[in-house]
Each structure stands twice: as C-alpha cells, then as structure tokens.
Short mmCIF file of C-alpha atoms in Angstrom, two decimals:
data_model
loop_
_atom_site.label_atom_id
_atom_site.label_comp_id
_atom_site.label_asym_id
_atom_site.label_seq_id
_atom_site.Cartn_x
_atom_site.Cartn_y
_atom_site.Cartn_z
CA MET A 1 1.02 2.22 -27.27
CA SER A 2 3.57 4.93 -26.34
CA GLU A 3 0.66 7.19 -25.35
CA TYR A 4 -0.42 4.74 -22.66
CA ARG A 5 3.17 4.29 -21.57
CA GLU A 6 3.50 8.01 -21.10
CA ILE A 7 0.27 8.14 -19.07
CA VAL A 8 1.59 5.45 -16.74
CA GLU A 9 4.99 7.10 -16.44
CA ASN A 10 3.38 10.48 -15.69
CA GLY A 11 1.05 9.11 -13.02
CA LEU A 12 3.60 7.00 -11.22
CA TRP A 13 6.71 9.17 -11.50
CA LYS A 14 6.95 12.36 -13.55
CA GLN A 15 3.66 13.91 -12.41
CA ASN A 16 3.11 11.88 -9.24
CA PRO A 17 0.17 13.64 -7.49
CA GLY A 18 1.60 13.19 -4.01
CA LEU A 19 5.26 14.03 -4.71
CA VAL A 20 5.32 16.33 -7.76
CA GLN A 21 1.92 17.94 -8.27
CA LEU A 22 1.40 18.13 -4.49
CA LEU A 23 -2.37 18.13 -4.98
CA GLY A 24 -4.71 16.79 -2.34
CA LEU A 25 -2.26 17.27 0.48
CA CYS A 26 -4.90 17.36 3.23
CA PRO A 27 -5.64 13.60 3.23
CA THR A 28 -2.01 12.86 2.30
CA LEU A 29 -0.86 14.42 5.52
CA ALA A 30 -3.80 13.39 7.69
CA VAL A 31 -4.22 9.65 7.09
CA THR A 32 -0.63 8.56 6.59
CA SER A 33 0.12 7.63 10.18
CA THR A 34 0.24 3.99 9.03
CA VAL A 35 0.75 2.10 5.75
CA VAL A 36 -2.71 0.52 5.88
CA ASN A 37 -4.51 3.85 6.28
CA GLY A 38 -2.50 5.44 3.48
CA VAL A 39 -3.00 2.57 1.04
CA SER A 40 -6.73 2.21 1.79
CA LEU A 41 -7.48 5.86 1.13
CA GLY A 42 -5.15 5.85 -1.89
CA LEU A 43 -6.98 2.92 -3.46
CA ALA A 44 -10.40 4.45 -2.77
CA THR A 45 -9.17 7.64 -4.45
CA ALA A 46 -7.78 5.67 -7.42
CA LEU A 47 -11.17 3.96 -7.85
CA VAL A 48 -12.99 7.29 -7.77
CA MET A 49 -10.49 8.82 -10.22
CA ALA A 50 -10.78 5.97 -12.70
CA GLY A 51 -14.58 6.20 -12.57
CA SER A 52 -14.83 9.98 -12.67
CA SER A 53 -12.24 10.38 -15.43
CA GLY A 54 -14.03 7.74 -17.50
CA ALA A 55 -17.43 9.38 -16.96
CA VAL A 56 -16.08 12.86 -17.68
CA ALA A 57 -14.42 11.65 -20.89
CA ALA A 58 -17.66 9.95 -21.96
CA VAL A 59 -19.77 13.10 -21.59
CA ARG A 60 -17.13 15.64 -22.58
CA ASN A 61 -18.75 16.46 -25.93
CA PHE A 62 -22.20 17.12 -24.47
CA VAL A 63 -21.15 19.47 -21.70
CA PRO A 64 -20.86 23.19 -22.57
CA ALA A 65 -17.68 24.79 -21.27
CA GLU A 66 -19.50 27.14 -18.88
CA ILE A 67 -21.02 24.36 -16.79
CA ARG A 68 -18.25 21.79 -17.04
CA ILE A 69 -16.93 22.37 -13.49
CA PRO A 70 -20.32 21.86 -11.76
CA VAL A 71 -20.99 18.80 -13.93
CA PHE A 72 -17.56 17.31 -13.13
CA ILE A 73 -18.04 17.96 -9.40
CA LEU A 74 -21.49 16.39 -9.61
CA ILE A 75 -20.08 13.26 -11.27
CA ILE A 76 -17.28 13.01 -8.70
CA ALA A 77 -19.63 13.58 -5.76
CA VAL A 78 -22.07 10.92 -7.01
CA LEU A 79 -19.24 8.40 -7.49
CA VAL A 80 -17.72 9.08 -4.09
CA THR A 81 -21.10 8.74 -2.39
CA VAL A 82 -21.77 5.46 -4.20
CA ILE A 83 -18.38 4.13 -3.08
CA GLN A 84 -18.95 5.45 0.43
CA LEU A 85 -22.34 3.71 0.72
CA THR A 86 -20.92 0.50 -0.74
CA MET A 87 -18.03 0.52 1.72
CA ASN A 88 -20.43 1.27 4.55
CA ALA A 89 -22.54 -1.73 3.55
CA TYR A 90 -19.87 -4.32 2.76
CA MET A 91 -16.64 -3.11 4.42
CA LEU A 92 -17.80 -1.47 7.63
CA GLY A 93 -14.42 -1.92 9.33
CA LEU A 94 -12.47 -0.19 6.59
CA TYR A 95 -15.14 2.47 6.29
CA GLN A 96 -14.82 3.32 9.97
CA VAL A 97 -11.02 3.40 9.81
CA LEU A 98 -11.00 5.96 7.00
CA GLY A 99 -13.85 7.94 8.52
CA ILE A 100 -14.34 11.45 7.21
CA PHE A 101 -11.62 11.11 4.56
CA VAL A 102 -13.78 9.00 2.25
CA PRO A 103 -16.42 11.72 1.68
CA LEU A 104 -13.57 14.23 1.50
CA ILE A 105 -12.31 12.56 -1.70
CA VAL A 106 -14.91 14.76 -3.41
CA VAL A 107 -12.93 17.88 -2.61
CA ASN A 108 -9.52 16.34 -3.23
CA CYS A 109 -8.31 18.66 -5.98
CA ILE A 110 -6.31 15.93 -7.73
CA VAL A 111 -9.60 14.27 -8.76
CA LEU A 112 -11.09 17.41 -10.31
CA GLY A 113 -7.62 18.34 -11.55
CA ARG A 114 -7.32 15.20 -13.71
CA ALA A 115 -10.95 15.48 -14.88
CA GLU A 116 -10.27 19.03 -16.07
CA ALA A 117 -6.70 18.66 -17.34
CA PHE A 118 -6.89 15.25 -18.98
CA ALA A 119 -10.27 13.50 -19.07
CA SER A 120 -12.18 16.44 -20.57
CA ARG A 121 -9.83 16.37 -23.61
CA ASN A 122 -9.31 12.66 -24.20
CA PRO A 123 -11.27 9.52 -25.10
CA VAL A 124 -12.65 7.24 -22.39
CA LEU A 125 -9.96 4.55 -22.32
CA PRO A 126 -6.89 6.77 -21.86
CA ALA A 127 -8.90 8.85 -19.38
CA VAL A 128 -9.74 5.82 -17.23
CA LEU A 129 -6.10 4.74 -17.34
CA ASP A 130 -4.90 8.24 -16.46
CA GLY A 131 -7.28 8.50 -13.51
CA PHE A 132 -6.39 5.10 -12.18
CA VAL A 133 -2.63 5.48 -12.62
CA MET A 134 -2.68 8.94 -11.03
CA GLY A 135 -4.57 7.39 -8.10
CA LEU A 136 -2.02 4.60 -8.00
CA GLY A 137 0.82 7.13 -7.95
CA LEU A 138 -0.88 8.83 -5.02
CA THR A 139 -1.34 5.44 -3.34
CA ILE A 140 2.38 4.68 -3.65
CA ALA A 141 3.27 8.08 -2.20
CA LEU A 142 0.81 7.54 0.68
CA ALA A 143 2.18 4.04 1.29
CA LEU A 144 5.79 5.29 1.44
CA LEU A 145 4.89 8.18 3.71
CA GLY A 146 2.74 5.91 5.89
CA GLY A 147 5.56 3.36 6.12
CA LEU A 148 8.09 6.01 7.02
CA ARG A 149 5.91 7.45 9.77
CA GLU A 150 4.79 4.07 11.08
CA ILE A 151 8.35 2.75 11.43
CA ALA A 152 9.64 5.99 12.95
CA GLY A 153 6.57 6.53 15.12
CA ARG A 154 5.78 3.06 16.41
CA GLY A 155 8.38 0.66 15.04
CA THR A 156 5.78 -1.42 13.19
CA LEU A 157 4.51 -1.96 9.66
CA LEU A 158 1.02 -2.98 8.50
CA SER A 159 -0.62 -2.38 11.88
CA GLY A 160 -4.39 -2.09 11.55
CA LEU A 161 -4.55 -4.48 8.60
CA ASP A 162 -7.20 -6.46 10.49
CA LEU A 163 -9.44 -3.37 10.46
CA ALA A 164 -9.26 -3.26 6.67
CA LEU A 165 -9.34 -6.96 5.80
CA GLY A 166 -10.90 -8.72 8.79
CA GLU A 167 -9.58 -10.27 11.97
CA TRP A 168 -7.55 -12.98 10.25
CA ALA A 169 -5.07 -10.36 9.09
CA GLY A 170 -4.35 -9.18 12.64
CA ASP A 171 -1.17 -11.29 12.93
CA TRP A 172 0.43 -9.71 9.90
CA VAL A 173 1.74 -6.77 11.85
CA ILE A 174 5.51 -6.57 11.42
CA HIS A 175 7.39 -5.34 14.48
CA VAL A 176 10.37 -3.83 12.70
CA ILE A 177 11.92 -2.57 15.91
CA PRO A 178 10.82 -4.83 18.80
CA GLY A 179 10.27 -3.06 22.11
CA TYR A 180 10.32 0.35 20.42
CA LYS A 181 8.92 3.08 22.66
CA GLY A 182 7.58 5.20 19.83
CA PHE A 183 8.56 8.59 18.47
CA LEU A 184 5.72 11.01 18.96
CA VAL A 185 6.61 13.64 16.35
CA ALA A 186 6.40 11.11 13.52
CA MET A 187 2.76 10.31 14.37
CA LEU A 188 1.70 13.95 14.67
CA PRO A 189 1.15 16.36 11.75
CA PRO A 190 4.74 17.72 11.84
CA GLY A 191 5.93 14.17 11.14
CA ALA A 192 3.76 14.12 8.03
CA PHE A 193 5.31 17.36 6.75
CA ILE A 194 8.87 16.24 7.51
CA GLY A 195 8.27 12.82 5.94
CA LEU A 196 6.71 14.33 2.82
CA GLY A 197 9.65 16.73 2.56
CA LEU A 198 12.10 13.83 2.68
CA LEU A 199 10.15 11.91 0.02
CA ILE A 200 10.00 14.94 -2.29
CA ALA A 201 13.74 15.48 -1.79
CA GLY A 202 14.35 11.82 -2.66
CA HIS A 203 12.16 12.11 -5.77
CA ASN A 204 14.01 15.25 -6.89
CA TRP A 205 17.39 13.67 -6.25
CA VAL A 206 16.61 10.66 -8.43
CA THR A 207 15.11 12.86 -11.17
CA LEU A 208 18.18 15.13 -11.22
CA ARG A 209 20.61 12.22 -11.25
CA ARG A 210 18.78 10.69 -14.19
CA ALA A 211 18.73 13.99 -16.06
CA ARG A 212 22.47 14.42 -15.51
CA SER A 213 23.45 10.90 -16.51
CA ALA A 214 21.10 10.70 -19.53
CA PRO A 215 22.97 13.10 -21.87
CA ARG A 216 26.31 11.59 -20.86
CA SER A 217 25.22 8.06 -21.71
CA ALA A 218 23.80 9.37 -24.99
CA VAL A 219 27.19 10.85 -25.81
CA ALA A 220 28.88 7.64 -24.78
CA ALA A 221 26.56 5.69 -27.04
CA ALA A 222 27.33 8.03 -29.95
CA GLU A 223 31.08 7.68 -29.41
CA ALA A 224 30.91 3.92 -29.24
CA VAL B 1 -29.54 38.29 -30.09
CA ILE B 2 -30.99 38.44 -26.59
CA ALA B 3 -33.45 35.71 -27.43
CA GLU B 4 -30.64 33.56 -28.75
CA ALA B 5 -28.53 34.15 -25.64
CA SER B 6 -31.39 33.26 -23.32
CA ARG B 7 -32.15 30.16 -25.41
CA GLU B 8 -28.50 29.20 -25.01
CA SER B 9 -28.61 29.66 -21.22
CA LEU B 10 -31.81 27.67 -21.08
CA ARG B 11 -30.16 24.82 -22.97
CA THR B 12 -27.12 24.94 -20.67
CA GLY B 13 -29.36 24.96 -17.62
CA GLY B 14 -31.27 22.03 -19.04
CA ILE B 15 -28.09 20.01 -19.46
CA LEU B 16 -27.06 20.77 -15.90
CA LEU B 17 -30.53 19.76 -14.73
CA ALA B 18 -30.31 16.50 -16.65
CA PHE B 19 -26.96 15.65 -15.02
CA ALA B 20 -28.33 16.55 -11.59
CA ALA B 21 -31.40 14.37 -12.17
CA ALA B 22 -29.31 11.41 -13.40
CA GLY B 23 -26.92 11.79 -10.46
CA THR B 24 -29.76 11.98 -7.96
CA ALA B 25 -31.40 8.91 -9.48
CA LEU B 26 -28.16 6.94 -9.22
CA LEU B 27 -27.69 8.03 -5.62
CA ALA B 28 -31.29 7.24 -4.70
CA PHE B 29 -30.89 3.78 -6.22
CA THR B 30 -27.61 3.10 -4.39
CA PHE B 31 -29.03 4.44 -1.13
CA GLY B 32 -32.10 2.22 -1.44
CA ALA B 33 -30.03 -0.83 -2.35
CA THR B 34 -27.49 -0.43 0.46
CA ARG B 35 -29.75 0.83 3.25
CA PRO B 36 -31.04 -2.54 4.48
CA ILE B 37 -27.51 -4.01 4.32
CA ILE B 38 -26.04 -1.05 6.18
CA ALA B 39 -28.75 -1.28 8.84
CA LYS B 40 -28.07 -5.01 9.19
CA THR B 41 -24.27 -4.73 9.43
CA GLU B 42 -24.55 -1.81 11.81
CA GLU B 43 -26.93 -3.69 14.07
CA ALA B 44 -24.68 -6.76 13.94
CA GLN B 45 -21.75 -4.54 14.89
CA LYS B 46 -23.75 -2.93 17.68
CA LEU B 47 -24.71 -6.34 19.00
CA ALA B 48 -21.10 -7.52 18.82
CA LEU B 49 -20.07 -4.41 20.73
CA VAL B 50 -22.75 -4.83 23.41
CA GLN B 51 -21.73 -8.48 23.73
CA GLN B 52 -18.15 -7.38 24.38
CA VAL B 53 -19.23 -5.44 27.45
CA LEU B 54 -21.88 -7.99 28.50
CA PRO B 55 -20.14 -11.38 28.19
CA PRO B 56 -22.24 -14.34 26.95
CA ALA B 57 -22.11 -15.96 30.40
CA LEU B 58 -24.14 -13.03 31.68
CA HIS B 59 -27.18 -13.29 29.40
CA ASP B 60 -29.39 -15.54 27.34
CA ASN B 61 -31.83 -12.89 26.11
CA ASP B 62 -31.97 -10.91 22.87
CA LEU B 63 -30.01 -7.82 23.89
CA MET B 64 -31.16 -5.78 20.93
CA ARG B 65 -34.82 -6.22 21.87
CA ASP B 66 -34.54 -5.78 25.64
CA THR B 67 -33.74 -2.09 25.88
CA LEU B 68 -34.52 0.86 28.05
CA GLU B 69 -34.54 4.48 27.01
CA LEU B 70 -32.50 6.75 29.30
CA ALA B 71 -33.06 10.50 29.45
CA PRO B 72 -29.97 12.68 28.93
CA ALA B 73 -28.01 12.68 32.19
CA PRO B 74 -25.10 14.88 33.26
CA GLU B 75 -23.50 11.90 35.04
CA LEU B 76 -23.41 9.96 31.79
CA GLY B 77 -22.42 13.05 29.86
CA THR B 78 -25.10 12.22 27.31
CA PRO B 79 -26.53 15.22 25.47
CA ALA B 80 -29.50 13.26 24.09
CA ALA B 81 -31.58 10.28 25.13
CA THR B 82 -29.67 6.99 24.94
CA VAL B 83 -30.49 3.31 24.92
CA ALA B 84 -29.50 0.91 27.69
CA TYR B 85 -29.30 -2.82 26.94
CA ARG B 86 -30.39 -5.24 29.64
CA ALA B 87 -28.83 -8.61 30.22
CA ARG B 88 -30.90 -11.40 31.72
CA LEU B 89 -30.26 -15.02 32.58
CA GLY B 90 -33.41 -17.07 32.70
CA GLY B 91 -35.44 -13.89 32.93
CA ARG B 92 -33.51 -12.61 35.95
CA PRO B 93 -31.69 -9.30 35.24
CA THR B 94 -27.93 -9.74 35.54
CA GLY B 95 -26.56 -6.48 34.24
CA VAL B 96 -26.92 -3.53 31.93
CA ALA B 97 -24.93 -1.83 29.18
CA LEU B 98 -24.99 1.97 29.23
CA GLU B 99 -23.86 4.54 26.74
CA ALA B 100 -21.75 7.29 28.26
CA VAL B 101 -19.76 10.22 26.94
CA ALA B 102 -16.48 11.52 28.33
CA PRO B 103 -16.70 15.21 27.41
CA ASP B 104 -13.07 16.08 28.13
CA GLY B 105 -10.94 13.95 25.81
CA TYR B 106 -7.90 15.48 24.15
CA SER B 107 -9.90 16.13 20.95
CA GLY B 108 -13.46 16.36 22.18
CA ARG B 109 -15.94 13.73 23.25
CA ILE B 110 -15.15 10.06 23.74
CA HIS B 111 -18.19 7.82 23.39
CA LEU B 112 -18.19 4.78 25.63
CA LEU B 113 -20.27 1.67 26.11
CA ILE B 114 -20.11 0.46 29.69
CA GLY B 115 -21.33 -2.97 30.81
CA ILE B 116 -22.15 -3.20 34.53
CA ARG B 117 -23.17 -6.32 36.43
CA ALA B 118 -26.15 -6.15 38.79
CA ASP B 119 -23.69 -6.25 41.72
CA GLY B 120 -22.04 -3.01 40.57
CA GLN B 121 -18.93 -4.65 39.06
CA LEU B 122 -17.82 -3.60 35.60
CA ALA B 123 -18.33 -6.37 33.08
CA GLY B 124 -16.49 -4.46 30.36
CA VAL B 125 -15.90 -1.06 28.81
CA ARG B 126 -15.41 -0.23 25.13
CA VAL B 127 -14.79 2.96 23.21
CA VAL B 128 -17.46 3.41 20.54
CA ALA B 129 -16.20 6.62 18.93
CA HIS B 130 -13.45 9.12 19.59
CA ARG B 131 -11.21 11.60 17.84
CA GLU B 132 -8.07 11.18 19.94
CA THR B 133 -4.69 11.47 18.24
CA PRO B 134 -4.06 8.40 16.05
CA GLY B 135 -1.12 6.39 17.31
CA LEU B 136 -1.10 8.31 20.57
CA GLY B 137 -4.39 8.58 22.41
CA ASP B 138 -6.09 5.78 20.48
CA TYR B 139 -4.76 3.01 22.74
CA ILE B 140 -8.13 3.30 24.52
CA GLU B 141 -9.52 1.23 21.61
CA ALA B 142 -9.65 -2.49 22.37
CA ALA B 143 -8.33 -3.13 18.85
CA ARG B 144 -5.13 -1.23 19.59
CA SER B 145 -4.23 -2.15 23.14
CA ASP B 146 -5.45 -4.02 26.21
CA TRP B 147 -5.76 -0.87 28.26
CA ILE B 148 -9.57 -0.70 28.19
CA LEU B 149 -9.83 -4.35 29.26
CA GLY B 150 -8.37 -3.37 32.65
CA PHE B 151 -11.75 -2.02 33.73
CA ALA B 152 -13.43 -5.43 33.89
CA GLY B 153 -14.03 -6.57 37.47
CA LYS B 154 -13.54 -3.12 38.99
CA SER B 155 -16.31 -1.38 40.92
CA LEU B 156 -16.78 1.66 43.12
CA ALA B 157 -15.98 -0.63 46.07
CA GLY B 158 -12.56 -1.49 44.68
CA PRO B 159 -10.66 0.64 43.93
CA PRO B 160 -12.26 3.21 46.26
CA ARG B 161 -13.90 6.23 44.64
CA GLN B 162 -10.97 8.59 45.30
CA ASP B 163 -8.59 6.21 43.50
CA TRP B 164 -10.53 6.37 40.22
CA LYS B 165 -7.76 8.40 38.60
CA VAL B 166 -4.77 7.67 36.42
CA LYS B 167 -1.56 6.87 38.31
CA LYS B 168 -0.05 10.22 37.38
CA ASP B 169 -2.84 11.90 39.40
CA GLY B 170 -2.36 9.55 42.36
CA GLY B 171 -4.99 7.00 41.32
CA GLN B 172 -4.85 3.32 40.35
CA PHE B 173 -5.23 3.38 36.57
CA ASP B 174 -2.42 2.96 34.07
CA TYR B 175 -1.77 5.41 31.26
CA MET B 176 0.73 5.62 28.47
CA ALA B 177 3.36 8.34 28.42
CA GLY B 178 2.45 11.16 26.05
CA ALA B 179 -1.31 10.73 26.33
CA THR B 180 -2.64 11.29 29.84
CA ILE B 181 -5.64 13.46 29.05
CA THR B 182 -7.37 10.68 27.13
CA PRO B 183 -7.31 7.94 29.85
CA ARG B 184 -8.04 10.56 32.51
CA ALA B 185 -11.28 11.43 30.70
CA VAL B 186 -12.25 7.78 30.25
CA VAL B 187 -11.59 6.82 33.89
CA LYS B 188 -13.60 9.79 35.10
CA ALA B 189 -16.53 8.96 32.80
CA VAL B 190 -16.58 5.28 33.84
CA ALA B 191 -16.57 6.19 37.53
CA LYS B 192 -19.45 8.60 36.99
CA ALA B 193 -21.41 6.00 35.05
CA LEU B 194 -20.93 3.55 37.93
CA SER B 195 -22.42 5.99 40.42
CA TYR B 196 -25.27 6.67 37.98
CA HIS B 197 -25.87 2.92 37.89
CA GLU B 198 -25.93 2.81 41.71
CA ARG B 199 -28.46 5.60 41.96
CA HIS B 200 -30.77 4.14 39.31
CA ARG B 201 -30.77 0.48 40.34
CA ASP B 202 -34.58 0.54 40.67
CA ARG B 203 -34.92 1.72 37.12
CA PHE B 204 -32.64 -1.02 35.74
CA TYR B 205 -33.56 -3.98 37.90
CA GLY B 206 -36.73 -3.06 39.84
CA ALA B 207 -38.73 -2.26 36.74
CA ALA B 208 -37.39 -5.33 35.00
CA GLU B 209 -38.35 -7.60 37.86
CA ALA B 210 -41.78 -6.03 38.11
CA ARG B 211 -42.38 -6.87 34.47
CA GLN B 212 -41.61 -10.56 34.96
#
C-alpha cells in the first residue's frame, strides 16, 4: 500500500511535473491563459499518460532495450491520435479550444519521461497509477497557473467553460474583479513565465518549511 | 557471430514491425469509426455557423446543398477556391454567405464567414479561424465578445466606404485597447468582401434566378 502512496505523493507534490521536474513546459506556458484551457489539456495529458504507461508496462518484457524508445513513442503517438480523433468526433468544441496542443501531447517529454523512468520497470497497475497521478499533478499546476493568469489578466475565473462543456456552462464564469480592465502582461507569454516562477517559489517555500520543521517535531516527540 | 548478430537485429526489427503494424491497425480502426461522426459534427457546426450569418428569417432552403463555388479572389483574400452558401425564401434569393480571409491579422490570417443580404446589407459576420493572441485579440470571436455582432445591418452605403476603419484610424468601428491590428484587419476584409459582392451580383443572384 505504501508503494501506491508514494506514487501519489510523488506525482502530486514531490516530483510534480509542472513545478519540480519542469518537463513539458511548452504547453504549460502556452495554454494556461485560463483555468479551463489549463485543466482541459492537463486532463487529456493525464489520460494519455495513464494509457501509455499501462501499455508500456504491459509490453516491457517483450521489447528489446535498443528499440524501446521508438516503441514507446509509437504507443504514445497511437494513443494521442485515438484521443484526438475521439475528441474531434464527440467533443468538437473542446477539441477546437485546445487546437494544436492535443497532437503535441505526443512530444511532451513528461509522457515519454514517465514511460522510460517508471513504466518500463514496473507492473501495469502501479504504472497506470503513476501515469495518471503525474498527469493529475501537471493538471493541478496548469490549473493554478491558469487561475493566476486569468485573475491577473482579465479578472475572471472559469471563462470559456461553455466551450469545453457546452453552452449551459456559459453562466459559470466568475467575475472576481468586476469592471476589471485587464492586465496584458499576464495573458502574454511573459506572464506565463512570471506566474510559473511564483508557483515554483511557493512550492519550494513549502517544501523547505516542512523540511525544517520535520526534524524539530521529531525531536520534540522524542523528548515528550 | 555475425550470423547471430544479424539474426538478433532481424528479430528486433520484426518486433518493431509488429508494434508498427498493431499501432497502424488501431489507428485505421479508430479513423474509420470516427470519420462519419466527425464529418457529421463538422457539417452540423458548419451549418450552425452559416445560420449565424444568414438568420433563419432570411431563408427556408437547405443551405448546405445550395452552394456556389467561387474562384480564389484577391478581394476575398482567398488563396484557394471557396464555397458560397445561398439563402432563398420561397425560391427567391435573399442573400449569400461568403468565405473571406483577412491576410493581415496580428498573427497571420483571420478566416471569416460573411453573410450579405441581396440589398448589400451585412446579415452577420463570424470568425471561423484565427491565431490572434488569446485574451487579447480574440474578442473578434462571437463567443468572447459582442464586437463582431456590430457588423450586422451595415453596408457600403452606411457607413460610407472611407469610414470602414477602426475609430483609432478615423473610421466608425470600435476596437479594444491593446489590440488594434486585429479589428483593423477584420474591418478591411469585410469592406472588401462587400465590394466583391457588389461586383458579382449577377453571379450570386442572376444565375440563381435564371435557374428557377
């Protein structure tokens, strides 16, 4: 059980792909102008990672080391294309919002990174969990960054939800700062870099604080 | 030893081939299964889009089946042949929807669908595809702001041709601070499409009436 716990902890916090490993930064920076865009791409990536990690773990004993990278890329590309076609068929709105970034999941190095570093050395079940949780960790990072930029850039949250879920969700937009004129830099690429920097700083700060307080509380427990 | 090595490479190649074949089969299956659905949703979306620029009051015909092929035209900015959709009411042509491209957006081409009534008035304009800055230049999308709806009812008679500019350039069209290049390109493209429509009235309405 502790193995699974560690996988979850790694994906969401210790090895968070968006904030610690800093893999797959291109979509992270490009699509996070709003929460909805960030979360949609994050979830699509999580789905691909769960599937590709599972498939890679399943075939890991049949694939000679020399051709493992092309085989992994092949598996990932097939999965992404299947998801892309499915989204195109059943979720045209969402598909059009995410545009080029769906096919680009293939070259997101976090996907191949987990296939190589984890799935190729572990059984199917932990591999699926690892892929999914890593994707979820990325999704959370994208959601935070998207939220930060959306509030700073336009003063709203959840704008564009109707594009992802259908017109009925159009009223869910939260105007955090009514009458806000917008802050251009936050919507442009520099805003993505600044926002990501702040999030990484926040992550480091919490990690350091924990590390500092952990030994002290252990001592306190021993004394008591 | 050499024979063993080449046998090994052959085996490795075979495994790679097997994965490629399985992957291709899965893709071919998914492509075949989703293609009719994609074609259907895309046509439904196209129809919904055409209906936005040609309001229901303007037509009672099947817009998707009453089309006209237009050769590439510099006034429309179209690099390839495009399709025009004709609106009719009781068989009488009432308007047309044209595809046009504004070549000078902030990040390249802006694809437009422009609905024009037979009297030269705009029935509606929509952006079909663009790559303008998200959150900045994308207010030209109807989903993001009402800006594009302002075209409805305008024609080359009002405002006059020289006023088909954004207000910053001395014209009559609104723009949002921070993104002037985008609306400037759209306004210019719509005006050019209107004059194209004027010059080709025979093609849109004459031919249609002759066929009745």
